[in-house]
Coordinates of C-alpha atoms in Angstrom, one line a residue:
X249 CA -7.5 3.5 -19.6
X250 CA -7.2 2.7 -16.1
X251 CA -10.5 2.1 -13.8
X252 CA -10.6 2.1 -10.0
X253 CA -13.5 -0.4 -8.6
X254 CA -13.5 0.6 -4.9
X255 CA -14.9 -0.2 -1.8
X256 CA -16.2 1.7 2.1
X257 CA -18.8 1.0 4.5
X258 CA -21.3 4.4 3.8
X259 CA -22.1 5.9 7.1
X260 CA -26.0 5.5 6.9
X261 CA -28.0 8.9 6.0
X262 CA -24.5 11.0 7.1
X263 CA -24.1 12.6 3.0
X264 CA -21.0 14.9 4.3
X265 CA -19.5 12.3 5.7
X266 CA -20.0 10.0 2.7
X267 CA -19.4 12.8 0.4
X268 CA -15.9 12.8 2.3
X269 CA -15.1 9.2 1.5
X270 CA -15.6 9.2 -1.9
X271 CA -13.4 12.8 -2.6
X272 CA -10.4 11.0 -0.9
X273 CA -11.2 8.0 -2.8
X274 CA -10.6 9.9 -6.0
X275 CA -8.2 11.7 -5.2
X276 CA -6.5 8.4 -4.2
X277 CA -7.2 6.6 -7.5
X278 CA -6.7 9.6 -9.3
X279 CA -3.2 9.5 -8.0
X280 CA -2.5 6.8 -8.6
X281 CA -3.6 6.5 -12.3
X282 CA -7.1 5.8 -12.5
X283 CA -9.1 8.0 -14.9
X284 CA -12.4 6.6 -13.9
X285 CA -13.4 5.6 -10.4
X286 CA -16.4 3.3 -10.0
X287 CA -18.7 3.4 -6.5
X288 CA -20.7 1.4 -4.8
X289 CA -24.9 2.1 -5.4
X290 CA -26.2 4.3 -3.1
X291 CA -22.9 5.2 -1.7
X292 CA -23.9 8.6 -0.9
X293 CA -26.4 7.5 1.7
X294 CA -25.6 4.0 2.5
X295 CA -28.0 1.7 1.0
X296 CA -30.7 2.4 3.1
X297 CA -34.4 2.6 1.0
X298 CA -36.8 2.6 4.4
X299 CA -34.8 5.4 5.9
X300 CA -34.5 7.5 2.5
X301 CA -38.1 7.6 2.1
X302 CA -38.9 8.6 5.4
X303 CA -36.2 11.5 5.5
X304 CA -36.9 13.9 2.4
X305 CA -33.7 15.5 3.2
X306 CA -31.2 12.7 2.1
X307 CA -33.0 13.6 -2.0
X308 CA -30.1 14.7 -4.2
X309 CA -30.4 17.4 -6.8
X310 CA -27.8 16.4 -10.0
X311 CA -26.6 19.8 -9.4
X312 CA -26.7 19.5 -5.5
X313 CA -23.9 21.4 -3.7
X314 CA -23.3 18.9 -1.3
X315 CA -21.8 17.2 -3.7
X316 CA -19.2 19.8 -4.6
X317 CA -16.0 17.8 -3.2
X318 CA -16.5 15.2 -5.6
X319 CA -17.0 17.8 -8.3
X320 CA -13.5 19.5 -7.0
X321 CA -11.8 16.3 -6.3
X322 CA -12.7 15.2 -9.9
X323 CA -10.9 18.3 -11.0
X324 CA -7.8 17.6 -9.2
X325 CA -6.8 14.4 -10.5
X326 CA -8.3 15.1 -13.9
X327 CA -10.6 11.6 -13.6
X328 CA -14.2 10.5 -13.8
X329 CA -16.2 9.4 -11.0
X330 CA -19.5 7.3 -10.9
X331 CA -21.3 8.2 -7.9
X332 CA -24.8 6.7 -6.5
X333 CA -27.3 8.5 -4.6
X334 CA -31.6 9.2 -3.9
X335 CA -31.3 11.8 -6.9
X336 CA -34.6 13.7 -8.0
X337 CA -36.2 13.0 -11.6
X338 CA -37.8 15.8 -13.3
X339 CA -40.9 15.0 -12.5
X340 CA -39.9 14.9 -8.6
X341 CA -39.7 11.5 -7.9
X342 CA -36.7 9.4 -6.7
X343 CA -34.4 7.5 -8.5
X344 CA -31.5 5.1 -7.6
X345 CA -29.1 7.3 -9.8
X346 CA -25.5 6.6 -10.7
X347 CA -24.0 10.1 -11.8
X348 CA -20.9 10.8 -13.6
X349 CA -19.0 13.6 -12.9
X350 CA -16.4 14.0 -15.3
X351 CA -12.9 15.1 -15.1
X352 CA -14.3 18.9 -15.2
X353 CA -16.4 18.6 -12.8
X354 CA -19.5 18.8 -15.2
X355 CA -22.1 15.7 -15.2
X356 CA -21.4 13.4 -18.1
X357 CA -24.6 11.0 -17.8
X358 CA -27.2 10.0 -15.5
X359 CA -28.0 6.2 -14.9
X360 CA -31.3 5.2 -13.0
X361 CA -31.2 1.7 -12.1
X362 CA -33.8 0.0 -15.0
X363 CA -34.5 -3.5 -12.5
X364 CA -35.4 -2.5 -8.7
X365 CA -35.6 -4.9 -6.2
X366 CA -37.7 -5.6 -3.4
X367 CA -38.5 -2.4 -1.5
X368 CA -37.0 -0.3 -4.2
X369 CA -40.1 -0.4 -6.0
X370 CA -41.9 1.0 -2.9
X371 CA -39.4 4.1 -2.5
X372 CA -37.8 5.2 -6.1
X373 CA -39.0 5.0 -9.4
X374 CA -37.0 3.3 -12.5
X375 CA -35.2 4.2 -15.2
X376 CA -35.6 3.7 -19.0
X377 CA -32.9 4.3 -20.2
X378 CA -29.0 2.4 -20.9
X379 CA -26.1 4.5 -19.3
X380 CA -23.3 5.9 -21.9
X381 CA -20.6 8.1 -21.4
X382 CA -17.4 8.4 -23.5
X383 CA -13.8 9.4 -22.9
X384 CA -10.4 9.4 -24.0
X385 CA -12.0 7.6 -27.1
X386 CA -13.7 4.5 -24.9
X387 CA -16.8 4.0 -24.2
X388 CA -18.5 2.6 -20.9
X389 CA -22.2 1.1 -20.0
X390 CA -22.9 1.7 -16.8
X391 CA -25.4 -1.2 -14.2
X392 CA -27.0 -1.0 -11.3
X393 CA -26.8 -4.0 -9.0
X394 CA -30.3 -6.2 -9.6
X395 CA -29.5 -4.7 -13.4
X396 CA -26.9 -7.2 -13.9
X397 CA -29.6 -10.5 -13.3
X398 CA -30.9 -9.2 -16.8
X399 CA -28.2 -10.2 -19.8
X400 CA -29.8 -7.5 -22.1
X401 CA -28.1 -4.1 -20.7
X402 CA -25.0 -6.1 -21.2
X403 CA -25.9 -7.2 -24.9
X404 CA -26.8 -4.0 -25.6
X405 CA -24.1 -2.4 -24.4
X406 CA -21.9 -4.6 -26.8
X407 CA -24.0 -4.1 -29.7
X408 CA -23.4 0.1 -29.0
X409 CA -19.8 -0.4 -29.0
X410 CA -19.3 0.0 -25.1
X411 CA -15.4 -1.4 -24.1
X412 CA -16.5 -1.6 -20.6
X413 CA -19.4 -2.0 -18.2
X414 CA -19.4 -0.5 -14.9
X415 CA -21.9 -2.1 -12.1
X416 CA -22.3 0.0 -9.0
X417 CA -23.6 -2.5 -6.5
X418 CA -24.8 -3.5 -3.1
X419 CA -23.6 -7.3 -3.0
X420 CA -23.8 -8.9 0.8
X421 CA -21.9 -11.6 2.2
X422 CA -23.2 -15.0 0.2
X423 CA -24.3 -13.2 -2.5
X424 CA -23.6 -15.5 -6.0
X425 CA -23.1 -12.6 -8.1
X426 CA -19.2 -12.6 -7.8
X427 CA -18.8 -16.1 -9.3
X428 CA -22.3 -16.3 -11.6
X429 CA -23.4 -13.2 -13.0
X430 CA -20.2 -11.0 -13.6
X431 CA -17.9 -13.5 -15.5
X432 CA -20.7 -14.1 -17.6
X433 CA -21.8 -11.0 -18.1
X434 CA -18.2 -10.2 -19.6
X435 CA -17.4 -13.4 -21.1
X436 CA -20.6 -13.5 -22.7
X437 CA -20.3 -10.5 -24.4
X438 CA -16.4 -9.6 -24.6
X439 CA -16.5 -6.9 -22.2
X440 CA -14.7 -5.3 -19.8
X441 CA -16.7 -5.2 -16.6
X442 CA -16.0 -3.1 -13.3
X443 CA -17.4 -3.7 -10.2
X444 CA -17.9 -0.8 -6.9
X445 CA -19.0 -2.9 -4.1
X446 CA -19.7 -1.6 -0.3
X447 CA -18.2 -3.0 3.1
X448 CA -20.3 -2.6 6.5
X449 CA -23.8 -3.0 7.0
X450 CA -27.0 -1.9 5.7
X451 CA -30.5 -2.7 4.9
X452 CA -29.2 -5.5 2.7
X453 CA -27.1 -7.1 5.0
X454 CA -23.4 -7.4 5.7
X455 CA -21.5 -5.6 2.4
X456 CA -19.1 -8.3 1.0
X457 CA -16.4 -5.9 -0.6
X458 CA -14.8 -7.5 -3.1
X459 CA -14.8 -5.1 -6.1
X460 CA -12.5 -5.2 -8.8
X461 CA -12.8 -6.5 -12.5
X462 CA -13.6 -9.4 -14.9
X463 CA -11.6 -9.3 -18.7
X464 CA -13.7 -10.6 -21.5
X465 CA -12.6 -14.3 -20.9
X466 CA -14.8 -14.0 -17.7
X467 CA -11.3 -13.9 -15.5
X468 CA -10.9 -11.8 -12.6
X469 CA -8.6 -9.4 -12.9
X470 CA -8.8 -7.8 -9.7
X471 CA -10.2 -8.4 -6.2
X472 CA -10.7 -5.5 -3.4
X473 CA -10.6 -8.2 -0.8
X474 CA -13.8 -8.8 1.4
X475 CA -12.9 -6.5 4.4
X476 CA -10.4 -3.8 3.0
X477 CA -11.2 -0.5 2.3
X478 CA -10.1 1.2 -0.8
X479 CA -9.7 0.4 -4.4
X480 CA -8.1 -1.9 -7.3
X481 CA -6.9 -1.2 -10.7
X482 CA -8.4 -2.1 -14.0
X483 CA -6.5 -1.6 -17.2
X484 CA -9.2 -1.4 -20.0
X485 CA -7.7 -1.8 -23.4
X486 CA -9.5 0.5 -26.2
X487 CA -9.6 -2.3 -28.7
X488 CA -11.7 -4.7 -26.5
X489 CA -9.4 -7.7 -26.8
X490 CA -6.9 -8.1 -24.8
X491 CA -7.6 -8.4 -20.8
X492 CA -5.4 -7.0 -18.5
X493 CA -5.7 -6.2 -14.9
X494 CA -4.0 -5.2 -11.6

């Protein structure tokens, strides 16, 4: 199975124009082999919690028709995406959701980030519950960002029989998480982990790009590049052993 980890600087609040990155980003991947395509946290807005509160408009339905080019570009290349965005519980309140569109189109899972940080906790509400999806006979975890500080999504995800993890983050310039968290995270528990990062700025600072993949030996196997943007390759065995990236 081949994962895409990639990378943009989200134009902030602008969903349509956001929504038009990530469908050439699939497409992209898609082309060129990926069957699951990881983004950044809050891609679809930029990561931007003061001005998502204050503009009820950027709140995403899971069935939201803005988000129909990802659903159709999902369709075209036959992969998976996992796209972040202000998406509405039942119950009305925000979440910092990762959504996985699968190669239908349909929705395969909702994730709401479990760990928020900072102003998060003002703005959206958290989750409660560990991201799963399956396909082609391997199954993923999904993280969100701050998630990753806390060894027990990853643990558990092992313990469920997940061959990979897939973090969509917001990691700035400086940030450790590259060189502390991830490789242990997957050498730790013999995972393949995935990381969508963001370029630009935003509320958190200057994005760091950067995405790629760690195997479970805690060695990079791929690396965006801090300024580029676009997407790597990561080849994700099914039987959880061997590493091998691109």
């Amino acid at each position: 199975m081949i994962v895409a980890a990639t990378q943009f600087a989200p134009v902030a609040g602008d969903i349509d124009a956001n929504v038009r990155a990530v469908s050439g980003l699939i497409r992209s991947a898609g082309a060129d082999g990926a069957r699951v395509v990881v983004f950044a946290e809050l891609c679809l807005t930029g990561y931007e919690p003061r001005l998502i509160r204050d503009t009820p408009a950027l709140a995403l339905a899971e069935n939201d028709p803005r988000l129909d080019p990802v659903r159709e570009a999902c369709r075209a290349v036959s992969a998976a995406a996992l796209v972040g965005g202000p998406v509405l519980t039942d119950d009305g309140r925000l979440a910092v959701t990762t959504l996985v569109i699968g190669p239908d189109g349909g929705l395969l899972t909702r994730y709401d980030k479990q760990h928020l940080y900072g102003i998060e906790a003002e703005v959206f509400t958290p989750g409660t519950t560990d991201g799963r999806f399956e396909l082609d006979g391997i199954r993923y975890a999904t993280a969100t960002c701050y998630d990753n500080r806390f060894p027990g999504l990853a643990e558990r995800a092992a313990a469920d029989g997940c061959h990979a993890y897939l973090s969509s983050a917001v990691l700035e310039t400086g940030n450790d998480q590259f060189e502390t968290v991830y490789p242990a995270r997957s050498r730790d528990f013999g995972l393949h982990v995935v990381l969508g990062n963001v370029l630009g700025s935003s509320e958190a600072g200057q994005g760091a790009g950067r995405a790629g993949g760690w195997g479970p030996d805690g060695v990079r196997l791929a690396d965006a590049g801090p300024d580029t943007p676009g997407y790597v390759l990561v080849d994700v065995p099914a039987d959880r052993k061997a590493p091998a990236g691109r």
